[in-house]
N, CA, C and O atoms as a DFTB+ gen file, in Angstrom:
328 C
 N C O
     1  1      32.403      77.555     101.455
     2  2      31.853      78.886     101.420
     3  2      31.359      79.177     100.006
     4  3      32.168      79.201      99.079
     5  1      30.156      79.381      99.823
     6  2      29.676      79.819      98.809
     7  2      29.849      81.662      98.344
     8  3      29.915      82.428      99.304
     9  1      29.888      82.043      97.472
    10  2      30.386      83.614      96.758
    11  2      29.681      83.411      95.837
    12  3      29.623      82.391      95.151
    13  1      28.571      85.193      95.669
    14  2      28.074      85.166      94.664
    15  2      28.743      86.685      93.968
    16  3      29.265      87.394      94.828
    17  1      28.775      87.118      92.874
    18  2      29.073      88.057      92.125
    19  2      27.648      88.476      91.935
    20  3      26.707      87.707      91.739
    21  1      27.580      90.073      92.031
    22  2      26.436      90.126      91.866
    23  2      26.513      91.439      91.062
    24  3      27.292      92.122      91.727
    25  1      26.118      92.185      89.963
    26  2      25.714      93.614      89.446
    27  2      24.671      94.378      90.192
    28  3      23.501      94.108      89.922
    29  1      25.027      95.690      91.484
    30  2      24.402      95.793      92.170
    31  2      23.404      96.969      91.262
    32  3      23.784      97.362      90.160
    33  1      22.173      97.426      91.850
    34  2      21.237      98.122      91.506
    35  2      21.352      98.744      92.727
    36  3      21.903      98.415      93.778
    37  1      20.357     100.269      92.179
    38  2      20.302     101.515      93.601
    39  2      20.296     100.860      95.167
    40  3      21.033     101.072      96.130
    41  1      18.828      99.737      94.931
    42  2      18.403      98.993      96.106
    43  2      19.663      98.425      96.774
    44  3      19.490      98.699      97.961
    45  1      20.877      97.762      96.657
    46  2      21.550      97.242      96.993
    47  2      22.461      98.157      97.473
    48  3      23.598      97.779      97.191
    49  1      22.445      99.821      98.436
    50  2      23.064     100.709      98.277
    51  2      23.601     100.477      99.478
    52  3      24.806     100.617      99.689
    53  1      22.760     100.107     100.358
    54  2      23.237      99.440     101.566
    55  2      24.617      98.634     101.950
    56  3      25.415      98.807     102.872
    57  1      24.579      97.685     100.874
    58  2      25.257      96.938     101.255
    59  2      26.685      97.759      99.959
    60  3      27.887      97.564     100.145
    61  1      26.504      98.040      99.568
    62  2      27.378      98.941      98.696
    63  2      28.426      99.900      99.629
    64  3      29.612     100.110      99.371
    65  1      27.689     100.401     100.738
    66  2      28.153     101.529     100.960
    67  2      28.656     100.426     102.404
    68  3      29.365     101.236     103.000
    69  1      28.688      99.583     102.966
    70  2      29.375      98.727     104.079
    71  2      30.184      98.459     103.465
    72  3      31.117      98.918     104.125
    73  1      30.642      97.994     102.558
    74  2      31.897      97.378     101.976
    75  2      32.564      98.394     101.826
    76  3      33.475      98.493     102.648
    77  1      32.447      99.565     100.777
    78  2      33.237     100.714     100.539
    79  2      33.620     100.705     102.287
    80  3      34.410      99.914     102.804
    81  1      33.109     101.421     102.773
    82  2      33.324     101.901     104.613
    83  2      34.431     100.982     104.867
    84  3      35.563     101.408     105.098
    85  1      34.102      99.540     104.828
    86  2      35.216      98.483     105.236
    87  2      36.370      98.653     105.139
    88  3      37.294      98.559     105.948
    89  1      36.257      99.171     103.092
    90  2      38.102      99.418     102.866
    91  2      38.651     100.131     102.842
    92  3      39.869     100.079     102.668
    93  1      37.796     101.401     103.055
    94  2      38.271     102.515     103.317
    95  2      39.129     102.536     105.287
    96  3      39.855     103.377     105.816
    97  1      38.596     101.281     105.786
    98  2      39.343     101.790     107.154
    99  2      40.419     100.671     107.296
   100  3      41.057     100.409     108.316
   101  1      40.508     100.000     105.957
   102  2      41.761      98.962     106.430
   103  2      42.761      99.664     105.464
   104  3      43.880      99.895     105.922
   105  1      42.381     100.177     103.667
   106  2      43.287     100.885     103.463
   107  2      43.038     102.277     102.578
   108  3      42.871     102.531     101.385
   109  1      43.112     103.093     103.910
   110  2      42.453     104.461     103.255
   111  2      43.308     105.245     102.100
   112  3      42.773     106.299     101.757
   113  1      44.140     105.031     101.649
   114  2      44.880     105.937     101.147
   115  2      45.023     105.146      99.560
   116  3      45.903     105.380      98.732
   117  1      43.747     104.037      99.408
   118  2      43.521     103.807      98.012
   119  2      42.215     103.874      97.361
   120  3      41.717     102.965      96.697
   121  1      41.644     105.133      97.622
   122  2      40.427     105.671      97.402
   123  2      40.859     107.534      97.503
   124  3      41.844     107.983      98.088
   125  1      40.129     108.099      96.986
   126  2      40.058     109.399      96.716
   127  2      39.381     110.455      97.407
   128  3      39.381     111.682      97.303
   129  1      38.633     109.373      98.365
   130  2      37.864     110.241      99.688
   131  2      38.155     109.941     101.070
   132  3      39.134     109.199     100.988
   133  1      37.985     110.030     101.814
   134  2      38.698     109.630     103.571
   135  2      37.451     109.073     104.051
   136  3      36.322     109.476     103.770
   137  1      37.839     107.887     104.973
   138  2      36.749     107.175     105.723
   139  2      35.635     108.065     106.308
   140  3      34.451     107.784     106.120
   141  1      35.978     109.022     106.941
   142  2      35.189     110.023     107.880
   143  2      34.540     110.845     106.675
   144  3      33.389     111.130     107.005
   145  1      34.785     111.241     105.645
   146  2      33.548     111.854     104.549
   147  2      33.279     110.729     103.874
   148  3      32.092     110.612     104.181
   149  1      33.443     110.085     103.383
   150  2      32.321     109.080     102.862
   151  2      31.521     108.542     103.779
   152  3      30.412     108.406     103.263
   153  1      31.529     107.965     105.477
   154  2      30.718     107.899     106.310
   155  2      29.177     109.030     106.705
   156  3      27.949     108.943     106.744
   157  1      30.305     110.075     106.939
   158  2      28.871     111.143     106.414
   159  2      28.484     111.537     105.404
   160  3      28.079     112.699     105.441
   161  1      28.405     110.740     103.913
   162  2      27.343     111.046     102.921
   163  2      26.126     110.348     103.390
   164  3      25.958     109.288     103.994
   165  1      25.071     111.545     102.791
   166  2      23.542     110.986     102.876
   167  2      23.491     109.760     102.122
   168  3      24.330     109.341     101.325
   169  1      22.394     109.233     102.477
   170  2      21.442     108.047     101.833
   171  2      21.776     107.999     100.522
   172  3      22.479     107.154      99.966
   173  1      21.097     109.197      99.927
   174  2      20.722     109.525      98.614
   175  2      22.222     109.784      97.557
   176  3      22.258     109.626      96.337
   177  1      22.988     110.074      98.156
   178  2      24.221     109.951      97.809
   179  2      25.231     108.632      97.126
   180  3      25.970     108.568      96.143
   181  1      24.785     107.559      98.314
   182  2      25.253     106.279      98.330
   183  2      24.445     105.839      96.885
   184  3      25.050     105.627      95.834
   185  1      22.776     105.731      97.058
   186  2      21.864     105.185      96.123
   187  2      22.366     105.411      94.757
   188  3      22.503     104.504      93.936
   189  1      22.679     106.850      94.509
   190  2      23.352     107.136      93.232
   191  2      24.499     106.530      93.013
   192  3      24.721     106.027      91.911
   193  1      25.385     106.484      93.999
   194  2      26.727     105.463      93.181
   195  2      26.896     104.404      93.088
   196  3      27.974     103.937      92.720
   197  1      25.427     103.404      93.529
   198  2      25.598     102.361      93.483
   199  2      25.169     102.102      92.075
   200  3      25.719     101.136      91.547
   201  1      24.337     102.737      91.389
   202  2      24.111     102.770      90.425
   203  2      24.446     103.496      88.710
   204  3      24.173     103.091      87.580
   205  1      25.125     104.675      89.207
   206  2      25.495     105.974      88.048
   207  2      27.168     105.586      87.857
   208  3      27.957     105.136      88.687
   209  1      27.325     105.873      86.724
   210  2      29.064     105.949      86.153
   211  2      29.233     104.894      85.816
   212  3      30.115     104.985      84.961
   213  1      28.866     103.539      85.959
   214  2      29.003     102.176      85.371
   215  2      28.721     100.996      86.358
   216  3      28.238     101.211      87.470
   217  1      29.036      99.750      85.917
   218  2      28.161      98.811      86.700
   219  2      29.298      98.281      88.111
   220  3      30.471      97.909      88.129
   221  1      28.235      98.484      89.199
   222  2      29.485      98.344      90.503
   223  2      28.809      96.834      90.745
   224  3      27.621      96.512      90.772
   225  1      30.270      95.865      90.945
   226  2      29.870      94.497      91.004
   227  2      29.999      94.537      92.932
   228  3      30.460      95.515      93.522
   229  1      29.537      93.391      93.583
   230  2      29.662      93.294      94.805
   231  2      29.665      92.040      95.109
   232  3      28.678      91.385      94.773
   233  1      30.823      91.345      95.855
   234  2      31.220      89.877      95.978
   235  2      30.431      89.451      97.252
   236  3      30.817      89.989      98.290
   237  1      29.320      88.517      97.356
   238  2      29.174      88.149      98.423
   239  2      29.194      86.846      99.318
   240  3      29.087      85.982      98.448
   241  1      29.238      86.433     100.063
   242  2      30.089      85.317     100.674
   243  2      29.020      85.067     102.054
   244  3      28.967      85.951     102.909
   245  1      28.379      84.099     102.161
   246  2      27.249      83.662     103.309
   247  2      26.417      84.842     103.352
   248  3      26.344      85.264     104.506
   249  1      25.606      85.693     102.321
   250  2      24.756      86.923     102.055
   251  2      25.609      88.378     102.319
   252  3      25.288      89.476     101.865
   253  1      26.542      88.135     103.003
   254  2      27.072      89.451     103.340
   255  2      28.361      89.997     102.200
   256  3      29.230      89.290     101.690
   257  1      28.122      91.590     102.006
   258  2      29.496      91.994     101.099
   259  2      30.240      92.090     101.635
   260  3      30.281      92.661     102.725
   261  1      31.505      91.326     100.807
   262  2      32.794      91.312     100.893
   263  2      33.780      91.666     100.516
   264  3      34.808      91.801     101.180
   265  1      33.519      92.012      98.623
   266  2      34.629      92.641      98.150
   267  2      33.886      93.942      97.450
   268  3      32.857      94.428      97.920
   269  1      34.375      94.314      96.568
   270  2      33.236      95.499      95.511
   271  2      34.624      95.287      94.374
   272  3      35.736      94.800      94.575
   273  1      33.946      95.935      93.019
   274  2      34.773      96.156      91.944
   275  2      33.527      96.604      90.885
   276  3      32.314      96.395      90.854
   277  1      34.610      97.422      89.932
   278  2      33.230      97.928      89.445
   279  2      34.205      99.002      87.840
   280  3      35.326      99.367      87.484
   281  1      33.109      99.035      87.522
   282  2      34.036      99.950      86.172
   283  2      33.311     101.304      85.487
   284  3      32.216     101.326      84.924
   285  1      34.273     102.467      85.704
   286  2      33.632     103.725      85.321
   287  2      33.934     104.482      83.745
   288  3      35.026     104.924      83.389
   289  1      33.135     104.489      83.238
   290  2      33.614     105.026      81.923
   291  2      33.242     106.172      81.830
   292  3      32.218     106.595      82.366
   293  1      34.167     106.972      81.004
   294  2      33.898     108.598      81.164
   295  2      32.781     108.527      79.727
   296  3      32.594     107.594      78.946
   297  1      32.308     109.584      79.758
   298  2      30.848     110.185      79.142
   299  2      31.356     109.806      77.491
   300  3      30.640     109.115      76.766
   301  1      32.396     110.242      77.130
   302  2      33.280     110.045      75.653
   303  2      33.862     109.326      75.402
   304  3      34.274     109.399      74.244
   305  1      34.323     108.151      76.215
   306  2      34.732     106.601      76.300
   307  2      34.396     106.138      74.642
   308  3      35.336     106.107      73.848
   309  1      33.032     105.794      74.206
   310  2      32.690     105.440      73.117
   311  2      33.413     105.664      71.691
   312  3      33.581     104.866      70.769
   313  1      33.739     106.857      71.805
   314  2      34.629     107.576      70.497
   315  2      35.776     106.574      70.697
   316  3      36.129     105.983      69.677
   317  1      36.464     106.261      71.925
   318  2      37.581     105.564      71.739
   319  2      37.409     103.724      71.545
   320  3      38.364     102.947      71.531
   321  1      36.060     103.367      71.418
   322  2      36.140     101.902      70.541
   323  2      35.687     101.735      69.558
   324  3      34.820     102.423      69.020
   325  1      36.263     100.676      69.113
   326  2      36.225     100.016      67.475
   327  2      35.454      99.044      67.160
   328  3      35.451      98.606      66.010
């Protein structure tokens, strides 16, 4: 089985927002929103978080996503490195 790591962009919101959905219904109670409202966010919603707050990685395995990970830094982050 081949896996690629990938740094997703807006375009890739699609597949951004299947994976989130995924783990949100195997384990909902390690995320901050519930399967049933993140299912009904718009389009335009998804597009933005695939892209805004920092870079969301997406693991994929025979073209399809499989895992997600990703890292958010707050706006003032900077002051705290050296």
């Amino acid at each position: 089985m081949s896996i690629e790591l990938r740094v997703i962009s807006e375009d890739d919101w699609e597949a951004f927002r299947d994976v989130r959905l995924r783990a949100l219904s195997d384990a909902p109670d390690s995320f901050g929103q519930t399967l049933a409202a993140s299912a009904a966010q718009p389009d335009y919603v998804w597009r933005e978080r695939a892209h805004a707050g920092g870079p969301v990685v997406l693991a994929f395995a025979e073209g399809r996503a499989v895992a997600m990970g990703g890292l958010l830094l707050p706006a003032d982050a900077a002051a705290g490195f050296v």
